[in-house]
Amino acid sequence: MYNFHFVVNPKEKIQFSNQKAQIQIQNITRYHLAFKIRTTNNVDFKVIGNKGILNPMTTNIIQIISNKENIVKAKFQIMTVIINPNDNIDTAFSRANSEQIQMETLKTKPTFGEDTQSLISDTSFFKSTAAPRQIVPLPHIDQIQVSTNEKKDEFQPTILHLLFVGAACLLIGYFTHMFKYGNKNC
C-alpha cells in the first residue's frame, strides 16, 4: 500500500468467517491518527469501532459483522488524519483538507457458492486490486508542531536497555563466529 500514515490488513479483500471479519489498522507514524471507516452497505454490514484515535506505532482491530450468511459486494473506506489526542475526531476531519486525509478502500469477497460469477470476480485482477485514493507526502518534520504531551510519551532508553542490547549483539557475534570458524580449529 502507498499510505504514509497507516497500514491495513487485509490488503485487498475482506474475508468473512461465520459472518464476521476483522480489519487491522496500524499507525506507522509517531503521531496520533484519527480514523473513520465508511461502508457502501450499512444495511448488511455493521462496523464495530468505526472511528477512533490510533496512538503512535500501535494497531487497532476493527470488527465487521454481516447480517447475511452469503456475503454481498461492499466497499469499506478507511480514512486517517493526524490529530492532537485531545481533539474531537469529527472536528479534525472537517478541518482537514483533502491532502491531509489519507484513504484506503477494501472490498468484500462475495460468497455466492461455486457459480461462474464468483469464480470470475475472484480471479479478476482489476476487481481484486486495492489502490490508494491519494498519495500525499507528509510535511517536513520541522513543519509539524508536536505538543509537549507527545514529547513526554517518547521512549528514552536507559543505561540498562543499552547494556542489554550491547550484550545481545556480543552474544550474536560470538555464536556467529563459533558456527563459522569453530570447526576449522579442530
PDB file of C-alpha atoms in Angstrom:
ATOM      1  CA  MET A   1       0.000   0.000   0.000  1.00  0.00           C
ATOM      2  CA  TYR A   2       1.114   3.559  -0.637  1.00  0.00           C
ATOM      3  CA  ASN A   3      -0.053   5.213   2.565  1.00  0.00           C
ATOM      4  CA  PHE A   4       2.319   7.162   4.735  1.00  0.00           C
ATOM      5  CA  HIS A   5       0.104   7.180   7.850  1.00  0.00           C
ATOM      6  CA  PHE A   6      -1.128   3.626   8.211  1.00  0.00           C
ATOM      7  CA  VAL A   7      -1.044   0.032   7.022  1.00  0.00           C
ATOM      8  CA  VAL A   8      -4.196  -2.063   6.603  1.00  0.00           C
ATOM      9  CA  ASN A   9      -4.528  -5.817   6.884  1.00  0.00           C
ATOM     10  CA  PRO A  10      -6.044  -7.454   4.824  1.00  0.00           C
ATOM     11  CA  LYS A  11      -4.613  -5.559   1.892  1.00  0.00           C
ATOM     12  CA  GLU A  12      -7.255  -6.282  -0.762  1.00  0.00           C
ATOM     13  CA  LYS A  13     -10.269  -8.427   0.116  1.00  0.00           C
ATOM     14  CA  ILE A  14     -12.035  -8.801   3.450  1.00  0.00           C
ATOM     15  CA  GLN A  15     -12.578 -12.496   4.260  1.00  0.00           C
ATOM     16  CA  PHE A  16     -15.612 -13.407   6.377  1.00  0.00           C
ATOM     17  CA  SER A  17     -15.892 -16.456   8.591  1.00  0.00           C
ATOM     18  CA  ASN A  18     -19.226 -17.170  10.316  1.00  0.00           C
ATOM     19  CA  GLN A  19     -20.478 -13.733   9.202  1.00  0.00           C
ATOM     20  CA  LYS A  20     -17.573 -11.968  10.982  1.00  0.00           C
ATOM     21  CA  ALA A  21     -14.390 -10.317   9.743  1.00  0.00           C
ATOM     22  CA  GLN A  22     -11.578  -8.155  11.079  1.00  0.00           C
ATOM     23  CA  ILE A  23      -9.595  -5.232   9.737  1.00  0.00           C
ATOM     24  CA  GLN A  24      -6.295  -4.296  11.361  1.00  0.00           C
ATOM     25  CA  ILE A  25      -5.186  -0.680  11.106  1.00  0.00           C
ATOM     26  CA  GLN A  26      -1.573   0.007  12.085  1.00  0.00           C
ATOM     27  CA  ASN A  27      -0.345   3.548  12.747  1.00  0.00           C
ATOM     28  CA  ILE A  28       3.201   3.694  11.325  1.00  0.00           C
ATOM     29  CA  THR A  29       3.884   7.272  12.416  1.00  0.00           C
ATOM     30  CA  ARG A  30       4.943   8.815  15.690  1.00  0.00           C
ATOM     31  CA  TYR A  31       1.807  10.961  15.718  1.00  0.00           C
ATOM     32  CA  HIS A  32      -1.727  10.266  16.850  1.00  0.00           C
ATOM     33  CA  LEU A  33      -4.100   9.418  13.978  1.00  0.00           C
ATOM     34  CA  ALA A  34      -7.849   9.817  13.878  1.00  0.00           C
ATOM     35  CA  PHE A  35      -9.541   7.190  11.727  1.00  0.00           C
ATOM     36  CA  LYS A  36     -13.017   6.664  10.289  1.00  0.00           C
ATOM     37  CA  ILE A  37     -14.405   3.693   8.399  1.00  0.00           C
ATOM     38  CA  ARG A  38     -17.304   4.087   5.974  1.00  0.00           C
ATOM     39  CA  THR A  39     -19.096   1.386   4.012  1.00  0.00           C
ATOM     40  CA  THR A  40     -21.242   1.358   0.904  1.00  0.00           C
ATOM     41  CA  ASN A  41     -23.673  -1.055   2.579  1.00  0.00           C
ATOM     42  CA  ASN A  42     -24.816  -0.017   6.075  1.00  0.00           C
ATOM     43  CA  VAL A  43     -27.827  -2.346   5.856  1.00  0.00           C
ATOM     44  CA  ASP A  44     -25.929  -5.650   5.553  1.00  0.00           C
ATOM     45  CA  PHE A  45     -22.774  -4.769   7.497  1.00  0.00           C
ATOM     46  CA  LYS A  46     -22.147  -3.357  10.963  1.00  0.00           C
ATOM     47  CA  VAL A  47     -18.698  -1.912  11.675  1.00  0.00           C
ATOM     48  CA  ILE A  48     -17.802  -2.067  15.372  1.00  0.00           C
ATOM     49  CA  GLY A  49     -15.225   0.598  16.160  1.00  0.00           C
ATOM     50  CA  ASN A  50     -15.861   2.632  13.018  1.00  0.00           C
ATOM     51  CA  LYS A  51     -13.937   5.658  14.319  1.00  0.00           C
ATOM     52  CA  GLY A  52     -11.293   6.351  16.917  1.00  0.00           C
ATOM     53  CA  ILE A  53      -7.766   7.528  17.639  1.00  0.00           C
ATOM     54  CA  LEU A  54      -4.693   5.391  16.979  1.00  0.00           C
ATOM     55  CA  ASN A  55      -1.731   6.054  19.258  1.00  0.00           C
ATOM     56  CA  PRO A  56       1.699   6.248  17.599  1.00  0.00           C
ATOM     57  CA  MET A  57       3.073   2.904  16.397  1.00  0.00           C
ATOM     58  CA  THR A  58       0.007   0.902  17.530  1.00  0.00           C
ATOM     59  CA  THR A  59      -2.534  -1.381  15.868  1.00  0.00           C
ATOM     60  CA  ASN A  60      -6.309  -1.335  16.239  1.00  0.00           C
ATOM     61  CA  ILE A  61      -8.584  -4.235  15.293  1.00  0.00           C
ATOM     62  CA  ILE A  62     -11.976  -3.361  13.803  1.00  0.00           C
ATOM     63  CA  GLN A  63     -14.794  -5.931  13.815  1.00  0.00           C
ATOM     64  CA  ILE A  64     -17.233  -6.228  10.901  1.00  0.00           C
ATOM     65  CA  ILE A  65     -20.424  -8.263  11.250  1.00  0.00           C
ATOM     66  CA  SER A  66     -22.642  -9.284   8.335  1.00  0.00           C
ATOM     67  CA  ASN A  67     -26.413  -9.648   8.711  1.00  0.00           C
ATOM     68  CA  LYS A  68     -26.490 -12.200   5.885  1.00  0.00           C
ATOM     69  CA  GLU A  69     -24.993 -15.639   5.610  1.00  0.00           C
ATOM     70  CA  ASN A  70     -23.972 -15.052   1.985  1.00  0.00           C
ATOM     71  CA  ILE A  71     -21.627 -12.086   1.848  1.00  0.00           C
ATOM     72  CA  VAL A  72     -22.593  -9.458  -0.730  1.00  0.00           C
ATOM     73  CA  LYS A  73     -20.415  -6.939  -2.524  1.00  0.00           C
ATOM     74  CA  ALA A  74     -19.456  -3.912  -0.459  1.00  0.00           C
ATOM     75  CA  LYS A  75     -16.604  -1.457  -0.077  1.00  0.00           C
ATOM     76  CA  PHE A  76     -15.051  -0.196   3.141  1.00  0.00           C
ATOM     77  CA  GLN A  77     -13.169   3.097   3.055  1.00  0.00           C
ATOM     78  CA  ILE A  78     -10.621   3.779   5.810  1.00  0.00           C
ATOM     79  CA  MET A  79      -9.635   7.429   6.277  1.00  0.00           C
ATOM     80  CA  THR A  80      -6.945   8.842   8.583  1.00  0.00           C
ATOM     81  CA  VAL A  81      -5.668  12.268   9.559  1.00  0.00           C
ATOM     82  CA  ILE A  82      -3.010  13.401  12.052  1.00  0.00           C
ATOM     83  CA  ILE A  83      -4.727  14.660  15.208  1.00  0.00           C
ATOM     84  CA  ASN A  84      -3.972  16.114  18.611  1.00  0.00           C
ATOM     85  CA  PRO A  85      -5.166  13.408  21.069  1.00  0.00           C
ATOM     86  CA  ASN A  86      -7.418  15.918  22.853  1.00  0.00           C
ATOM     87  CA  ASP A  87      -9.258  16.976  19.670  1.00  0.00           C
ATOM     88  CA  ASN A  88     -12.643  15.720  18.508  1.00  0.00           C
ATOM     89  CA  ILE A  89     -12.421  13.187  15.661  1.00  0.00           C
ATOM     90  CA  ASP A  90     -15.249  14.664  13.575  1.00  0.00           C
ATOM     91  CA  THR A  91     -13.846  18.176  14.003  1.00  0.00           C
ATOM     92  CA  ALA A  92     -10.375  17.017  12.917  1.00  0.00           C
ATOM     93  CA  PHE A  93     -11.761  15.547   9.687  1.00  0.00           C
ATOM     94  CA  SER A  94     -13.920  18.592   8.953  1.00  0.00           C
ATOM     95  CA  ARG A  95     -10.940  20.952   9.415  1.00  0.00           C
ATOM     96  CA  ALA A  96      -8.516  18.849   7.349  1.00  0.00           C
ATOM     97  CA  ASN A  97      -8.157  19.449   3.650  1.00  0.00           C
ATOM     98  CA  SER A  98      -8.163  16.598   1.130  1.00  0.00           C
ATOM     99  CA  GLU A  99      -4.349  16.484   1.020  1.00  0.00           C
ATOM    100  CA  GLN A 100      -4.126  15.796   4.779  1.00  0.00           C
ATOM    101  CA  ILE A 101      -6.614  12.916   4.743  1.00  0.00           C
ATOM    102  CA  GLN A 102      -5.272   9.566   3.588  1.00  0.00           C
ATOM    103  CA  MET A 103      -7.643   6.855   2.395  1.00  0.00           C
ATOM    104  CA  GLU A 104      -7.630   3.150   1.643  1.00  0.00           C
ATOM    105  CA  THR A 105     -10.514   1.143   0.173  1.00  0.00           C
ATOM    106  CA  LEU A 106     -11.113  -2.558   0.787  1.00  0.00           C
ATOM    107  CA  LYS A 107     -13.718  -4.813  -0.818  1.00  0.00           C
ATOM    108  CA  THR A 108     -15.601  -7.796   0.480  1.00  0.00           C
ATOM    109  CA  LYS A 109     -15.139 -11.195  -1.074  1.00  0.00           C
ATOM    110  CA  PRO A 110     -18.712 -12.188  -2.017  1.00  0.00           C
ATOM    111  CA  THR A 111     -19.813 -15.758  -1.276  1.00  0.00           C
ATOM    112  CA  PHE A 112     -22.316 -16.887  -3.904  1.00  0.00           C
ATOM    113  CA  GLY A 113     -21.401 -20.560  -3.925  1.00  0.00           C
ATOM    114  CA  GLU A 114     -19.464 -22.192  -6.750  1.00  0.00           C
ATOM    115  CA  ASP A 115     -21.050 -20.393  -9.683  1.00  0.00           C
ATOM    116  CA  THR A 116     -19.328 -18.795 -12.657  1.00  0.00           C
ATOM    117  CA  GLN A 117     -19.805 -15.219 -11.489  1.00  0.00           C
ATOM    118  CA  SER A 118     -17.989 -15.800  -8.195  1.00  0.00           C
ATOM    119  CA  LEU A 119     -15.104 -17.518  -9.983  1.00  0.00           C
ATOM    120  CA  ILE A 120     -14.762 -14.620 -12.433  1.00  0.00           C
ATOM    121  CA  SER A 121     -14.869 -11.962  -9.714  1.00  0.00           C
ATOM    122  CA  ASP A 122     -12.360 -13.847  -7.540  1.00  0.00           C
ATOM    123  CA  THR A 123      -9.760 -14.188 -10.301  1.00  0.00           C
ATOM    124  CA  SER A 124     -10.146 -10.787 -11.907  1.00  0.00           C
ATOM    125  CA  PHE A 125      -7.010  -8.727 -11.336  1.00  0.00           C
ATOM    126  CA  PHE A 126      -8.693  -5.354 -11.646  1.00  0.00           C
ATOM    127  CA  LYS A 127     -11.555  -6.238  -9.310  1.00  0.00           C
ATOM    128  CA  SER A 128      -9.286  -7.573  -6.560  1.00  0.00           C
ATOM    129  CA  THR A 129      -6.635  -4.862  -6.602  1.00  0.00           C
ATOM    130  CA  ALA A 130      -6.939  -2.179  -3.942  1.00  0.00           C
ATOM    131  CA  ALA A 131      -5.253   1.098  -4.801  1.00  0.00           C
ATOM    132  CA  PRO A 132      -4.957   4.124  -2.539  1.00  0.00           C
ATOM    133  CA  ARG A 133      -7.083   7.133  -3.350  1.00  0.00           C
ATOM    134  CA  GLN A 134      -4.340   9.642  -2.703  1.00  0.00           C
ATOM    135  CA  ILE A 135      -0.591   9.629  -2.390  1.00  0.00           C
ATOM    136  CA  VAL A 136       0.391  12.713  -0.434  1.00  0.00           C
ATOM    137  CA  PRO A 137       3.838  13.181   1.099  1.00  0.00           C
ATOM    138  CA  LEU A 138       3.950  14.199   4.734  1.00  0.00           C
ATOM    139  CA  PRO A 139       5.263  17.671   5.517  1.00  0.00           C
ATOM    140  CA  HIS A 140       8.883  18.001   6.633  1.00  0.00           C
ATOM    141  CA  ILE A 141       9.371  17.050  10.275  1.00  0.00           C
ATOM    142  CA  ASP A 142      10.339  20.629  11.196  1.00  0.00           C
ATOM    143  CA  GLN A 143       6.988  21.910   9.887  1.00  0.00           C
ATOM    144  CA  ILE A 144       4.874  19.671  12.133  1.00  0.00           C
ATOM    145  CA  GLN A 145       4.152  21.053  15.571  1.00  0.00           C
ATOM    146  CA  VAL A 146       4.256  18.475  18.338  1.00  0.00           C
ATOM    147  CA  SER A 147       2.560  19.211  21.638  1.00  0.00           C
ATOM    148  CA  THR A 148       4.585  18.891  24.836  1.00  0.00           C
ATOM    149  CA  ASN A 149       2.364  15.997  25.937  1.00  0.00           C
ATOM    150  CA  GLU A 150       3.544  13.885  22.992  1.00  0.00           C
ATOM    151  CA  LYS A 151       7.213  14.589  23.720  1.00  0.00           C
ATOM    152  CA  LYS A 152       6.814  13.090  27.201  1.00  0.00           C
ATOM    153  CA  ASP A 153       5.492   9.837  25.713  1.00  0.00           C
ATOM    154  CA  GLU A 154       8.581   9.202  23.579  1.00  0.00           C
ATOM    155  CA  PHE A 155      10.717   6.237  24.643  1.00  0.00           C
ATOM    156  CA  GLN A 156      14.057   7.161  26.196  1.00  0.00           C
ATOM    157  CA  PRO A 157      16.462   4.222  26.572  1.00  0.00           C
ATOM    158  CA  THR A 158      18.208   3.834  29.909  1.00  0.00           C
ATOM    159  CA  ILE A 159      21.708   2.513  30.584  1.00  0.00           C
ATOM    160  CA  LEU A 160      20.161  -0.885  31.385  1.00  0.00           C
ATOM    161  CA  HIS A 161      18.479  -1.018  27.959  1.00  0.00           C
ATOM    162  CA  LEU A 162      21.724  -0.113  26.206  1.00  0.00           C
ATOM    163  CA  LEU A 163      23.719  -2.708  28.180  1.00  0.00           C
ATOM    164  CA  PHE A 164      21.180  -5.404  27.368  1.00  0.00           C
ATOM    165  CA  VAL A 165      21.231  -4.599  23.639  1.00  0.00           C
ATOM    166  CA  GLY A 166      25.043  -4.473  23.657  1.00  0.00           C
ATOM    167  CA  ALA A 167      25.298  -7.844  25.413  1.00  0.00           C
ATOM    168  CA  ALA A 168      22.826  -9.374  22.930  1.00  0.00           C
ATOM    169  CA  CYS A 169      24.921  -8.080  19.999  1.00  0.00           C
ATOM    170  CA  LEU A 170      28.124  -9.504  21.509  1.00  0.00           C
ATOM    171  CA  LEU A 171      26.493 -12.917  22.002  1.00  0.00           C
ATOM    172  CA  ILE A 172      25.187 -12.945  18.439  1.00  0.00           C
ATOM    173  CA  GLY A 173      28.658 -12.081  17.153  1.00  0.00           C
ATOM    174  CA  TYR A 174      30.287 -14.743  19.311  1.00  0.00           C
ATOM    175  CA  PHE A 175      27.928 -17.526  18.212  1.00  0.00           C
ATOM    176  CA  THR A 176      28.150 -16.450  14.563  1.00  0.00           C
ATOM    177  CA  HIS A 177      31.957 -16.652  14.785  1.00  0.00           C
ATOM    178  CA  MET A 178      31.813 -20.051  16.513  1.00  0.00           C
ATOM    179  CA  PHE A 179      29.489 -21.537  13.903  1.00  0.00           C
ATOM    180  CA  LYS A 180      31.508 -20.121  11.030  1.00  0.00           C
ATOM    181  CA  TYR A 181      35.068 -20.829  12.253  1.00  0.00           C
ATOM    182  CA  GLY A 182      34.587 -23.228  15.165  1.00  0.00           C
ATOM    183  CA  ASN A 183      35.032 -26.473  13.205  1.00  0.00           C
ATOM    184  CA  LYS A 184      38.226 -25.325  11.378  1.00  0.00           C
ATOM    185  CA  ASN A 185      40.321 -25.195  14.593  1.00  0.00           C
ATOM    186  CA  CYS A 186      39.692 -28.888  15.405  1.00  0.00           C
TER     187      CYS A 186
END
